[in-house]
mmCIF file of C-alpha atoms in Angstrom:
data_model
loop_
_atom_site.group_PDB
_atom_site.id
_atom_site.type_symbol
_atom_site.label_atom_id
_atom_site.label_comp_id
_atom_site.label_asym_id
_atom_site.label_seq_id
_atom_site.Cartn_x
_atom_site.Cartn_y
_atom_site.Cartn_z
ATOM 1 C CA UNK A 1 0.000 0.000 0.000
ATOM 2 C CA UNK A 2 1.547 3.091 -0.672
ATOM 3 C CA UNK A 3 2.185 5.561 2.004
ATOM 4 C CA UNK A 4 1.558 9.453 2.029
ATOM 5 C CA UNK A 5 3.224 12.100 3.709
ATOM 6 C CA UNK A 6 1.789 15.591 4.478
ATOM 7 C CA UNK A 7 2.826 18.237 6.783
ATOM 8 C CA UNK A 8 1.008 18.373 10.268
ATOM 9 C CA UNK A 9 0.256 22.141 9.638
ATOM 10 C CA UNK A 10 -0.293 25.144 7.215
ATOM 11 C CA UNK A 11 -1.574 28.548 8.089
ATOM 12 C CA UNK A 12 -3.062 30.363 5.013
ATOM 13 C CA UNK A 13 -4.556 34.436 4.421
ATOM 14 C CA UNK A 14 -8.381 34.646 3.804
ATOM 15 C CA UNK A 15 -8.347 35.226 0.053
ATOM 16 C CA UNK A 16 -4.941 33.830 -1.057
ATOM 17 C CA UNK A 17 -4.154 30.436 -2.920
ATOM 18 C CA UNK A 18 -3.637 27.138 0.142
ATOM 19 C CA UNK A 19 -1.270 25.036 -1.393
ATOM 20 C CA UNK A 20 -1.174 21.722 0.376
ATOM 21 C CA UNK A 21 1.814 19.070 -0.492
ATOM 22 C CA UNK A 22 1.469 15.491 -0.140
ATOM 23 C CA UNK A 23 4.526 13.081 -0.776
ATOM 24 C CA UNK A 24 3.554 9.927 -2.088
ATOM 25 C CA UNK A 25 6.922 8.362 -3.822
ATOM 26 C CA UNK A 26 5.853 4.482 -3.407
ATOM 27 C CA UNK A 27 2.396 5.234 -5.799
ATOM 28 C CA UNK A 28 1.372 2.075 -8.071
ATOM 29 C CA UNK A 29 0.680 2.609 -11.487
ATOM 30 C CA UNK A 30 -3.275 2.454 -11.129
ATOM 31 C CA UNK A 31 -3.215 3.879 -7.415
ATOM 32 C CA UNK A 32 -5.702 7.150 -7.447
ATOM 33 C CA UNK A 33 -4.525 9.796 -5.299
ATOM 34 C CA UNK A 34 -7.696 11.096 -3.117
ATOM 35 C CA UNK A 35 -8.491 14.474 -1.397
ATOM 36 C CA UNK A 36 -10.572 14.664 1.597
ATOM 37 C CA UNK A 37 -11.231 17.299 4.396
ATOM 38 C CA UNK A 38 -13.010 16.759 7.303
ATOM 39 C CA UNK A 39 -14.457 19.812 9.378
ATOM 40 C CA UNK A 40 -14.071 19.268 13.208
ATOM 41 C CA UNK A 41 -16.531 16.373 14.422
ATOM 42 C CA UNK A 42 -18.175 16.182 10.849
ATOM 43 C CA UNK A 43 -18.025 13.202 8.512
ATOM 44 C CA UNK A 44 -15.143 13.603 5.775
ATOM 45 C CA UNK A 45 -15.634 15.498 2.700
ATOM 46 C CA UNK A 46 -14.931 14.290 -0.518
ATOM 47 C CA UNK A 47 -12.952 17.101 -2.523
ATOM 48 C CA UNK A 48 -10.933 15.616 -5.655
ATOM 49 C CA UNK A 49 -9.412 12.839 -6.990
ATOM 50 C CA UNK A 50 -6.812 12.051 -10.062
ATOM 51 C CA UNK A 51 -4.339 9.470 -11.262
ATOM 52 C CA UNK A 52 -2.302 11.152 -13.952
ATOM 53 C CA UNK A 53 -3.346 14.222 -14.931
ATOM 54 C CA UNK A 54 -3.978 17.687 -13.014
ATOM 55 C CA UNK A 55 -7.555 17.719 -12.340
ATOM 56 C CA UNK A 56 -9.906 20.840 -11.124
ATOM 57 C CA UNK A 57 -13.741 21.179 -9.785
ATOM 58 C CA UNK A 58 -15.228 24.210 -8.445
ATOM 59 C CA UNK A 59 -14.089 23.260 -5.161
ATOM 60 C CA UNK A 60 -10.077 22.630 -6.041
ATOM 61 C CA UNK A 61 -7.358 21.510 -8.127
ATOM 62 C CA UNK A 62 -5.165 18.794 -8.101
ATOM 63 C CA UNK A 63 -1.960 19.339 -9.508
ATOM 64 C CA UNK A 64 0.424 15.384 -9.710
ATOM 65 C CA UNK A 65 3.863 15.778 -10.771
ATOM 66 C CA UNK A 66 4.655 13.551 -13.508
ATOM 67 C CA UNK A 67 6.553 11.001 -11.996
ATOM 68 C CA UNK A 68 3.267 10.777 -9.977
ATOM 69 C CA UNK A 69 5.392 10.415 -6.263
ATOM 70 C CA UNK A 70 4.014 14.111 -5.075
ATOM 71 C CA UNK A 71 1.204 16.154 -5.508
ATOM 72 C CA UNK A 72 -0.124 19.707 -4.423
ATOM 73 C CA UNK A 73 -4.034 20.371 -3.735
ATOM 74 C CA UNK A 74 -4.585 23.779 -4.493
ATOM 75 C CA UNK A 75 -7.879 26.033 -2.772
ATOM 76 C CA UNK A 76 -7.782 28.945 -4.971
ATOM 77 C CA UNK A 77 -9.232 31.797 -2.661
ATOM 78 C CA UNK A 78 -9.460 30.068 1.080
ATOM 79 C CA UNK A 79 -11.905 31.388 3.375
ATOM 80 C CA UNK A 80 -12.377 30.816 7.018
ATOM 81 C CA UNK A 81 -14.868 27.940 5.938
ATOM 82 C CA UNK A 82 -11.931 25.863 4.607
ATOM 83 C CA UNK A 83 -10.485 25.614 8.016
ATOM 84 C CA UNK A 84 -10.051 21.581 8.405
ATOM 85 C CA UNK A 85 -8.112 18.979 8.115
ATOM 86 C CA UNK A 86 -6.884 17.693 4.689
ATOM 87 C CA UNK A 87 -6.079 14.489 3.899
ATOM 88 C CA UNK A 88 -4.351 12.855 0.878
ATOM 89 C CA UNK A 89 -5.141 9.819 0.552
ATOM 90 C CA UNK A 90 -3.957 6.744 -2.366
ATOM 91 C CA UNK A 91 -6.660 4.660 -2.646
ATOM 92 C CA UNK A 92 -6.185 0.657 -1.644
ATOM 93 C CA UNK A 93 -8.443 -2.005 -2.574
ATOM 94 C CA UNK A 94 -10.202 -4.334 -0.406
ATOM 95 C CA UNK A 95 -11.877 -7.254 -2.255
ATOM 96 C CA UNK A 96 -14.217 -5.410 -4.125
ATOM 97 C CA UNK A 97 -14.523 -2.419 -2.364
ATOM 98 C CA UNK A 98 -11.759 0.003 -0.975
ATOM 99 C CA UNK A 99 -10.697 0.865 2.300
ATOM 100 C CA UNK A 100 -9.802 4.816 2.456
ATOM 101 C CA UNK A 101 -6.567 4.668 4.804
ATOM 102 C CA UNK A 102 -6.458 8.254 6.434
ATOM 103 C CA UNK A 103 -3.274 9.626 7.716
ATOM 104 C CA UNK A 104 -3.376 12.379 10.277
ATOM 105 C CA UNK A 105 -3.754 14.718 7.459
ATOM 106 C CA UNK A 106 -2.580 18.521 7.707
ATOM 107 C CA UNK A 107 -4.546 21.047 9.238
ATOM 108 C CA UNK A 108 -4.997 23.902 7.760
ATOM 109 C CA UNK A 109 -6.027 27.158 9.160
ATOM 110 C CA UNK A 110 -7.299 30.122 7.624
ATOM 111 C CA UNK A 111 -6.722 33.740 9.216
ATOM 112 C CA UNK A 112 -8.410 36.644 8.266
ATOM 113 C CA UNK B 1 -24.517 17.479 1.461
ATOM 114 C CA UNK B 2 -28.073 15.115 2.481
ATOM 115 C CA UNK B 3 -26.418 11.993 0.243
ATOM 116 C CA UNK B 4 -25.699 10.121 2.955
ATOM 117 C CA UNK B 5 -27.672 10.468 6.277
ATOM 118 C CA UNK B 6 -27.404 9.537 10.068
ATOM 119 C CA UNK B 7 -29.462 8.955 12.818
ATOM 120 C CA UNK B 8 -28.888 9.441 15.957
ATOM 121 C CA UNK B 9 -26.375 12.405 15.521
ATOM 122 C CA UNK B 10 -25.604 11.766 19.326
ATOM 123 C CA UNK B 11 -26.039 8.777 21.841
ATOM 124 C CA UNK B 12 -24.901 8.273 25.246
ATOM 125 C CA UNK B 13 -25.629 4.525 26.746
ATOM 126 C CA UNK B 14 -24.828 2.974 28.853
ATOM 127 C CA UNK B 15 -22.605 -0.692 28.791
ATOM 128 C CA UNK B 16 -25.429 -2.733 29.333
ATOM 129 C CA UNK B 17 -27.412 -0.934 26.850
ATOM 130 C CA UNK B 18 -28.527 -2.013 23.444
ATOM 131 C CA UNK B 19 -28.484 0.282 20.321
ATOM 132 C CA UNK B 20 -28.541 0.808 16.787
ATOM 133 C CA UNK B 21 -27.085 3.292 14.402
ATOM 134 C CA UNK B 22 -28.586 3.863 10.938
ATOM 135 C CA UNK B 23 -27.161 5.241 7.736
ATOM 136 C CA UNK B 24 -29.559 5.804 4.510
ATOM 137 C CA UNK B 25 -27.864 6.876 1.015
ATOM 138 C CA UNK B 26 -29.604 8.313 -1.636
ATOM 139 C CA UNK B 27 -27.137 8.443 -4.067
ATOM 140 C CA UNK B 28 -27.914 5.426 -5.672
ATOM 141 C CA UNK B 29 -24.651 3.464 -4.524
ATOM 142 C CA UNK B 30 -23.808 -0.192 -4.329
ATOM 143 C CA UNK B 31 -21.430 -0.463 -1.850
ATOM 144 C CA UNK B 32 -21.720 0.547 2.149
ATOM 145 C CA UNK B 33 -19.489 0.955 4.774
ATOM 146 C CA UNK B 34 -19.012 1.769 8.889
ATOM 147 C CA UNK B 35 -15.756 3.720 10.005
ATOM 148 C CA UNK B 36 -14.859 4.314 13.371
ATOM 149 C CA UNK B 37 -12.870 7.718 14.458
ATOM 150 C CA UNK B 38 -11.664 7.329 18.347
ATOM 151 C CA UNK B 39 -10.144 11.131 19.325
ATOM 152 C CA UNK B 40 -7.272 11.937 18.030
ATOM 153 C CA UNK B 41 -6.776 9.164 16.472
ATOM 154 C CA UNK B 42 -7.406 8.147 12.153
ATOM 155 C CA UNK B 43 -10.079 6.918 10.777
ATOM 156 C CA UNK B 44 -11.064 2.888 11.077
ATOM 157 C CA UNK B 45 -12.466 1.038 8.837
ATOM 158 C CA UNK B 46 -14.860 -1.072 10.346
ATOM 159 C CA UNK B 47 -17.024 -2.999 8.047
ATOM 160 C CA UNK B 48 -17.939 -3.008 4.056
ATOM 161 C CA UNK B 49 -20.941 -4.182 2.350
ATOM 162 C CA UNK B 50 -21.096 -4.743 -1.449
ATOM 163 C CA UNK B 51 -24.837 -5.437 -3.075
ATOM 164 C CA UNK B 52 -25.964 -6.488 0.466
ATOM 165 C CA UNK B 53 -22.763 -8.577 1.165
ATOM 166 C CA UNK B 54 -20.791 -8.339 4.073
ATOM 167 C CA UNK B 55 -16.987 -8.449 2.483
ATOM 168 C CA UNK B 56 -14.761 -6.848 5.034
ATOM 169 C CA UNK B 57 -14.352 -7.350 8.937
ATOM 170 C CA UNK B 58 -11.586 -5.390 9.959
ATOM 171 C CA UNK B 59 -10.943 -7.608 13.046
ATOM 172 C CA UNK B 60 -13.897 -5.745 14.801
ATOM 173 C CA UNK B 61 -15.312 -7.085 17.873
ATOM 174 C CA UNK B 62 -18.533 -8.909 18.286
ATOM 175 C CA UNK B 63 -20.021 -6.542 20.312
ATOM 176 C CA UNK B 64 -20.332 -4.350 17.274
ATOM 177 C CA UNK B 65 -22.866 -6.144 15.071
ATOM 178 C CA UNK B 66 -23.551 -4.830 11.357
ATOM 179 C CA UNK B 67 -26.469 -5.307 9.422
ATOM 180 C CA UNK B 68 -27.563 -4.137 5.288
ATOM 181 C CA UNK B 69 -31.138 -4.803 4.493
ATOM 182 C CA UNK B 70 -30.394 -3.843 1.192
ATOM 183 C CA UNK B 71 -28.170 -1.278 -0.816
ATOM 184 C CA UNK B 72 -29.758 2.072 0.523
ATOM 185 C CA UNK B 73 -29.528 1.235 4.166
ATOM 186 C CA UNK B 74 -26.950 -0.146 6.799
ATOM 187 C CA UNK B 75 -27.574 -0.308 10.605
ATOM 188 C CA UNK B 76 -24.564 -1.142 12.934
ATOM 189 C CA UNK B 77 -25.746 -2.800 16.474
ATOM 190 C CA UNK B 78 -24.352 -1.921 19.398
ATOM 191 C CA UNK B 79 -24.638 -4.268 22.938
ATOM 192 C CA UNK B 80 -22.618 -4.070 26.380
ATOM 193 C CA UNK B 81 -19.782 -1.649 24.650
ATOM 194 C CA UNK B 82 -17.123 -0.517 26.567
ATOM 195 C CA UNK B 83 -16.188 3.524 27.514
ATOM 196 C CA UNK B 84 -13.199 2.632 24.716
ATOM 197 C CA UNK B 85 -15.994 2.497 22.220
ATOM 198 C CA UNK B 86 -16.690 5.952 22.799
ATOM 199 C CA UNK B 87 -15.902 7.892 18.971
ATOM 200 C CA UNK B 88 -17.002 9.065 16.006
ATOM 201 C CA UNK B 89 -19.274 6.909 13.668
ATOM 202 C CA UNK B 90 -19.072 7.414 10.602
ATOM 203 C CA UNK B 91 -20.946 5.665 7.892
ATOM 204 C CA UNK B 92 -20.089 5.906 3.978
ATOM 205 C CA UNK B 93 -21.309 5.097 0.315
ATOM 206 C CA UNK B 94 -19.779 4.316 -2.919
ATOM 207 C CA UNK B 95 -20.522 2.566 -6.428
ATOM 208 C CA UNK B 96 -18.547 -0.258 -7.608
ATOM 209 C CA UNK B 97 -17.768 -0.052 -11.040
ATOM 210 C CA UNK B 98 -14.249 -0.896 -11.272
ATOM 211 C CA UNK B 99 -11.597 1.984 -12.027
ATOM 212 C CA UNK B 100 -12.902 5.126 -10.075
ATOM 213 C CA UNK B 101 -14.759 4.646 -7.119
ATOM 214 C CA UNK B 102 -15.309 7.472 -4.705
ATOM 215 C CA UNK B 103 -16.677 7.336 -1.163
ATOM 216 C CA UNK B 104 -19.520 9.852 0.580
ATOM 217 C CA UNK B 105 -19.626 9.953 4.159
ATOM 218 C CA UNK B 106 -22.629 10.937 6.250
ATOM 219 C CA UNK B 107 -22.388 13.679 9.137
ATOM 220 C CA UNK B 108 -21.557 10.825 12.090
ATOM 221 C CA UNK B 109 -22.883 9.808 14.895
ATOM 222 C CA UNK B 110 -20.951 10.970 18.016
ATOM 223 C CA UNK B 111 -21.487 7.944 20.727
ATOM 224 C CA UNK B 112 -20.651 8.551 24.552
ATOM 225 C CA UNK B 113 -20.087 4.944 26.654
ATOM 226 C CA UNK B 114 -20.552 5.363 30.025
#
């Protein structure tokens, strides 16, 4: 199962880009890399998910290096609402469904 | 987001008690599953359900009891739990169609042992 690495903290401004890094160096070819957040004491979030390419919704993007062993989720203009914890997660499979392995995530904090 | 609801939001009981939590998705999905979150700690996978199927025990003890009617509903059932089992639980839904599968939680249900 591949491992991920993420820092244990980022502050970011109200209204700037939050860049969040997430090492990932033993990926498997077909191993998605996941985003979730999870607000303090509310189920996880789903935000975005990729294998190769940079992907983007109108919550985030998701930008994987090509050698696919890092990858940055971007929050274009963060607001005090995107104050959670992130996790980057590659996805495992369990029989025939897939156990999400959360880390401890980074937790990112948004300042006016 | 109302995909994936809930009930209770909150329970206290006791360790002689008996109780069930309940998770409904309306999203159509195939696939069910229970996670546990203890404080501070990551989240557990507990159990996971595929078309009604149980297909994943994660070494969970028998005091936790799961139960899928059928693909929009899963109940877990709880009897004489300890204050350990006190957490966050949090239920989630996907579809199984090979390649991309992605999972939506509900909003948890925050259980107090006593």
């Amino acid at each position: 199962d591949a491992k991920t690495t993420q820092p244990t903290s980022m502050d970011c401004a109200e209204g700037r880009a939050a860049n969040l890094p997430c090492n990932h160096s033993t990926i498997s070819g077909n191993e998605y890399v996941y985003w979730y957040r999870q607000i303090h004491s509310q189920g996880p979030q789903y935000i975005i998910h990729g294998l190769k390419n940079n992907e983007t919704n109108e919550m985030a993007s998701l930008i994987i290096t090509e050698d696919r062993k890092s990858s940055t989720l971007i929050l274009p203009h963060a607001t005090l609402r995107d104050t959670a914890v992130y996790y980057c997660i590659v996805r495992v499979a369990v029989l025939t469904g897939y156990a999400l392995n959360f880390g401890k995530g980074t937790s990112l904090l948004v300042t006016p | 987001e109302t995909g994936v609801t809930q009930t209770p939001r909150h329970l206290v009981m006791g360790m002689t008690n008996k109780k069930s939590l309940k998770c409904e998705q309306h999203l159509g999905h195939n696939a069910m599953y229970w996670y546990k979150q203890s404080a501070k700690k990551p989240l557990e996978l507990m159990f996971v359900y595929n078309f009604k199927e149980q297909t994943e025990n994660n070494s969970v003890p028998s005091r936790f009891s799961p139960e899928c009617p059928n693909s929009s509903h899963l109940f877990l059932h709880l009897h004489t739990l300890q204050p350990e089992d006190s957490a966050l639980y949090l239920c989630a839904s996907s579809t199984l169609s090979g390649g991309e599968e992605t999972q939506y939680f509900g909003p948890g249900t925050r259980l107090l042992v006593l």
